[in-house]
């Protein structure tokens, strides 16, 4: 089974969290599911560098991510591949972005997040966000 190291951004703007919806996928279990934006870590890349690159490619936004913005890591086995996903909190002042790869998005308060149909690997992050008073020192 293939295994991937990936990064995800918990983008927070104006007290809301950005939730991105995937488009159609050959894998039914992630098709049209919501997720935190991000992507694969390239060889030799630090996780924070990978996330900055992926957000620029997927959403045309520039963010600064420090290693202390790290939130949590999730390992998940899908039927066809497995991932280890490192999530970082990315607080932004400007909520605008370009949707280059996703089909839809929502800005939601943390108590509203579980209303969406999330990709299974993202669910533990959603639960941790809902259970957090403060996300790594950054109030939602």
PDB file of C-alpha atoms in Angstrom, residues 62-122:
ATOM      1  CA  UNK A  62       0.610  33.592   0.803  1.00  0.00           C
ATOM      2  CA  UNK A  63       0.870  32.487   4.421  1.00  0.00           C
ATOM      3  CA  UNK A  64       3.671  32.363   6.901  1.00  0.00           C
ATOM      4  CA  UNK A  65       3.829  29.165   8.895  1.00  0.00           C
ATOM      5  CA  UNK A  66       6.179  28.587  11.768  1.00  0.00           C
ATOM      6  CA  UNK A  67       6.888  25.168  13.215  1.00  0.00           C
ATOM      7  CA  UNK A  68       5.193  26.352  16.437  1.00  0.00           C
ATOM      8  CA  UNK A  69       1.931  26.699  14.449  1.00  0.00           C
ATOM      9  CA  UNK A  70       1.803  22.885  14.462  1.00  0.00           C
ATOM     10  CA  UNK A  71      -1.534  21.567  15.771  1.00  0.00           C
ATOM     11  CA  UNK A  72      -1.535  17.759  15.468  1.00  0.00           C
ATOM     12  CA  UNK A  73      -0.670  14.733  13.324  1.00  0.00           C
ATOM     13  CA  UNK A  74      -3.158  12.136  12.103  1.00  0.00           C
ATOM     14  CA  UNK A  75      -2.344   8.764  10.545  1.00  0.00           C
ATOM     15  CA  UNK A  76      -5.107   7.192   8.513  1.00  0.00           C
ATOM     16  CA  UNK A  77      -5.355   4.090   6.345  1.00  0.00           C
ATOM     17  CA  UNK A  78      -7.689   4.398   3.384  1.00  0.00           C
ATOM     18  CA  UNK A  79      -8.502   1.246   1.370  1.00  0.00           C
ATOM     19  CA  UNK A  80      -5.955   2.128  -1.370  1.00  0.00           C
ATOM     20  CA  UNK A  81      -3.305   4.226   0.418  1.00  0.00           C
ATOM     21  CA  UNK A  82      -2.326   5.576   3.813  1.00  0.00           C
ATOM     22  CA  UNK A  83      -1.420   9.087   4.905  1.00  0.00           C
ATOM     23  CA  UNK A  84       0.315  10.776   7.779  1.00  0.00           C
ATOM     24  CA  UNK A  85      -1.121  14.292   7.901  1.00  0.00           C
ATOM     25  CA  UNK A  86       0.472  17.144   9.851  1.00  0.00           C
ATOM     26  CA  UNK A  87      -1.973  19.990  10.546  1.00  0.00           C
ATOM     27  CA  UNK A  88      -0.950  23.581  11.205  1.00  0.00           C
ATOM     28  CA  UNK A  89      -2.976  26.581  12.341  1.00  0.00           C
ATOM     29  CA  UNK A  90      -2.777  29.423   9.837  1.00  0.00           C
ATOM     30  CA  UNK A  91      -4.356  32.633  11.061  1.00  0.00           C
ATOM     31  CA  UNK A  92      -4.928  35.111   8.222  1.00  0.00           C
ATOM     32  CA  UNK A  93      -6.216  38.676   8.199  1.00  0.00           C
ATOM     33  CA  UNK A  94      -7.466  38.574   4.596  1.00  0.00           C
ATOM     34  CA  UNK A  95     -10.110  35.893   4.023  1.00  0.00           C
ATOM     35  CA  UNK A  96      -9.901  36.054   0.216  1.00  0.00           C
ATOM     36  CA  UNK A  97      -8.371  33.315  -1.935  1.00  0.00           C
ATOM     37  CA  UNK A  98      -8.705  31.705  -5.366  1.00  0.00           C
ATOM     38  CA  UNK A  99     -10.236  28.239  -5.544  1.00  0.00           C
ATOM     39  CA  UNK A 100      -7.919  26.456  -8.017  1.00  0.00           C
ATOM     40  CA  UNK A 101      -8.484  22.802  -7.098  1.00  0.00           C
ATOM     41  CA  UNK A 102     -11.566  22.463  -4.886  1.00  0.00           C
ATOM     42  CA  UNK A 103     -15.236  22.525  -5.884  1.00  0.00           C
ATOM     43  CA  UNK A 104     -16.644  24.530  -2.957  1.00  0.00           C
ATOM     44  CA  UNK A 105     -15.806  25.996   0.438  1.00  0.00           C
ATOM     45  CA  UNK A 106     -17.370  27.132   3.709  1.00  0.00           C
ATOM     46  CA  UNK A 107     -16.186  29.446   6.498  1.00  0.00           C
ATOM     47  CA  UNK A 108     -17.612  27.943   9.693  1.00  0.00           C
ATOM     48  CA  UNK A 109     -17.373  28.484  13.425  1.00  0.00           C
ATOM     49  CA  UNK A 110     -15.726  25.624  15.259  1.00  0.00           C
ATOM     50  CA  UNK A 111     -19.052  24.380  16.685  1.00  0.00           C
ATOM     51  CA  UNK A 112     -20.452  24.061  13.130  1.00  0.00           C
ATOM     52  CA  UNK A 113     -17.646  21.975  11.633  1.00  0.00           C
ATOM     53  CA  UNK A 114     -19.172  18.532  12.205  1.00  0.00           C
ATOM     54  CA  UNK A 115     -22.185  19.514  10.081  1.00  0.00           C
ATOM     55  CA  UNK A 116     -20.071  18.805   6.990  1.00  0.00           C
ATOM     56  CA  UNK A 117     -19.210  15.482   5.352  1.00  0.00           C
ATOM     57  CA  UNK A 118     -15.457  15.319   6.071  1.00  0.00           C
ATOM     58  CA  UNK A 119     -12.813  13.059   4.548  1.00  0.00           C
ATOM     59  CA  UNK A 120     -12.134  10.410   7.211  1.00  0.00           C
ATOM     60  CA  UNK A 121      -8.531  11.513   7.846  1.00  0.00           C
ATOM     61  CA  UNK A 122      -9.709  15.064   8.638  1.00  0.00           C
TER      62      UNK A 122
END
